[in-house]
CSV table of C-alpha atoms and ligand atoms in Angstrom, one decimal:
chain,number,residue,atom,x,y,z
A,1,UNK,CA,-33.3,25.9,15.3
A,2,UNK,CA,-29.6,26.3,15.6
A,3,UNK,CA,-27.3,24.0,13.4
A,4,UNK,CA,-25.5,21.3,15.3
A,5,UNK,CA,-21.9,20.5,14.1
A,6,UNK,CA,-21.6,16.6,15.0
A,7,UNK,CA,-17.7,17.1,14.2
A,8,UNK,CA,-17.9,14.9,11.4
A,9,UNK,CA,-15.6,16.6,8.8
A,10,UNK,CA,-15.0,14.5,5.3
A,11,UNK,CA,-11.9,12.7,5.4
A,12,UNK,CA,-8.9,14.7,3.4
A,13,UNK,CA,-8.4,13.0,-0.3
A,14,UNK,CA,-4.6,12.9,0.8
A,15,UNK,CA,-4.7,9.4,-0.3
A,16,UNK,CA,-5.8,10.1,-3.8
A,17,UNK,CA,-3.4,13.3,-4.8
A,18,UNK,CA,-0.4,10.7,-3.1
A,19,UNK,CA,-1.6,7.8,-5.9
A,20,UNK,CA,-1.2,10.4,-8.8
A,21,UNK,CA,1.8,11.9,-7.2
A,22,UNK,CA,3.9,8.8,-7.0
A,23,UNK,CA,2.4,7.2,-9.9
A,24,UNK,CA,6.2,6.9,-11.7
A,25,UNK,CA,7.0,4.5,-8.3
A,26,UNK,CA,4.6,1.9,-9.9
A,27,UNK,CA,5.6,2.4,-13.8
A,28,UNK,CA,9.1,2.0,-12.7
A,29,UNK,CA,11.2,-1.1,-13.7
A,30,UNK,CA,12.6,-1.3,-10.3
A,31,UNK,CA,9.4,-1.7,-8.6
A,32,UNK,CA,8.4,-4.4,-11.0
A,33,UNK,CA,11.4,-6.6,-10.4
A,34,UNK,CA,10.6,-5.9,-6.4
A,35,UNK,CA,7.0,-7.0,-7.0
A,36,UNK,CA,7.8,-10.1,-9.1
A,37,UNK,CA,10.2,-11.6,-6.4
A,38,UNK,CA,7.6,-10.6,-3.6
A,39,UNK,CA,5.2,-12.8,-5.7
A,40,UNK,CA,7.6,-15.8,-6.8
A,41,UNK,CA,8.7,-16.2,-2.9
A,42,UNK,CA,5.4,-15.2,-1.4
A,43,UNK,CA,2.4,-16.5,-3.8
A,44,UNK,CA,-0.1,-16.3,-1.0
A,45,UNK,CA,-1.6,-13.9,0.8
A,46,UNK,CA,0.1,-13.7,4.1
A,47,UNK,CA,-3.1,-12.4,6.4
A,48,UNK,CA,-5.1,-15.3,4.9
A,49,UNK,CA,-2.3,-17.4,5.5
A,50,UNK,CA,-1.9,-16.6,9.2
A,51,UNK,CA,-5.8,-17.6,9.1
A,52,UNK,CA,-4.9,-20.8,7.5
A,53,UNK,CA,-6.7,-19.8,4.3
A,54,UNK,CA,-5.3,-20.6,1.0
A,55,UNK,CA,-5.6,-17.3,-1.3
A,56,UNK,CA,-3.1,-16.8,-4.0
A,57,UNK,CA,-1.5,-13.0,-4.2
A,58,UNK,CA,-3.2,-10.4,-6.2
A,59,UNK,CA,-1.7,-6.9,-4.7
A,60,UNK,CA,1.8,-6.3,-3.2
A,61,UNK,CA,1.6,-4.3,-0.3
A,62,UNK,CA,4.6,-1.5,0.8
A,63,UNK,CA,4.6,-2.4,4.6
A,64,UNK,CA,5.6,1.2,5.8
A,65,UNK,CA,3.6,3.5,2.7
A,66,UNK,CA,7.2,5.1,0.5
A,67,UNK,CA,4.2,8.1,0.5
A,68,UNK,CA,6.1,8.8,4.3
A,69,UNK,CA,9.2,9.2,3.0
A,70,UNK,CA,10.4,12.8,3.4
A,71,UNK,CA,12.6,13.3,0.8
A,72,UNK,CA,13.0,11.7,-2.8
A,73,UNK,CA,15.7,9.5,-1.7
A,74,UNK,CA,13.7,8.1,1.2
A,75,UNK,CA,10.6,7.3,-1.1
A,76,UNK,CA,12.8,5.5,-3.4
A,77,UNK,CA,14.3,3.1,-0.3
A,78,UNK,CA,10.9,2.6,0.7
A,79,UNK,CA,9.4,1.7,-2.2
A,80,UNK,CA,12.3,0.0,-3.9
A,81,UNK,CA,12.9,-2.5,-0.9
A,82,UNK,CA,11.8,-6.8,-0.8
A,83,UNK,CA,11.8,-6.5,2.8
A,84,UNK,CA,9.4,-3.3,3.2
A,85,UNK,CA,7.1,-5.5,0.9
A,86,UNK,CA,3.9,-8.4,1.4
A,87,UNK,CA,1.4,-9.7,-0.4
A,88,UNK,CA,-1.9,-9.9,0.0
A,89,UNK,CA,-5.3,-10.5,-1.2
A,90,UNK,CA,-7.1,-7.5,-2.4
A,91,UNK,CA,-9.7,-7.4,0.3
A,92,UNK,CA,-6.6,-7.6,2.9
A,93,UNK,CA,-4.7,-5.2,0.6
A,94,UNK,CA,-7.8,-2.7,0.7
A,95,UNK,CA,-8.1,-3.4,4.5
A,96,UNK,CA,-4.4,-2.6,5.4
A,97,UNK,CA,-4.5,0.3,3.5
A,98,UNK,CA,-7.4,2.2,5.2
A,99,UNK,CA,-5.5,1.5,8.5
A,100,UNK,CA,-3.4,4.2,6.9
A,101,UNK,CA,-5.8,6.6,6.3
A,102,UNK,CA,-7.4,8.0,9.7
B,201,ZN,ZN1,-5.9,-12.1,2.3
């Protein structure tokens, strides 16, 4: 019986090598100033919110991923910018994330 290949290849573990590769973003003191005033001016999650569900913040979200950014100086803006930031719940977090990974 001859083998059928449905096409259905195992998604790339790009996202995981990217975590450990930009790991220093998250351990660095700008980022945590960046996330604390994300937090203090938005202490909801903003999906929920839109729903009109009350959730408090658990996971500050980089809009467009710093991961994209082609060069060093790029990742930095990215990941270093209030305005390229949200927060979210962690099931919204999770869910916004995937969208990222096709
Ligand atoms: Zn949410």
């Amino acid at each position: 019986m001859p083998k059928i290949n449905l096409g259905r290849k195992k998604k790339p573990r790009r996202k995981t090598e990217s975590k450990a590769s930009y790991q220093h973003i998250y351990q660095n003191k700008r980022w945590k100033r960046i996330r604390a005033a994300r937090v203090r001016l938005n202490p909801l999650c903003e999906i929920c919110e839109s729903f009109g569900i009350t959730r408090q913040v658990e996971e500050v979200n980089h809009i467009i991923p710093f991961m994209l950014g082609s060069d060093q100086e790029e990742v930095e803006n990215l990941a270093f910018d209030l305005e390229n930031t949200e927060s979210l719940c962690k099931y919204h977090h999770k869910l916004v994330d995937n969208s990222f990974n096709i």
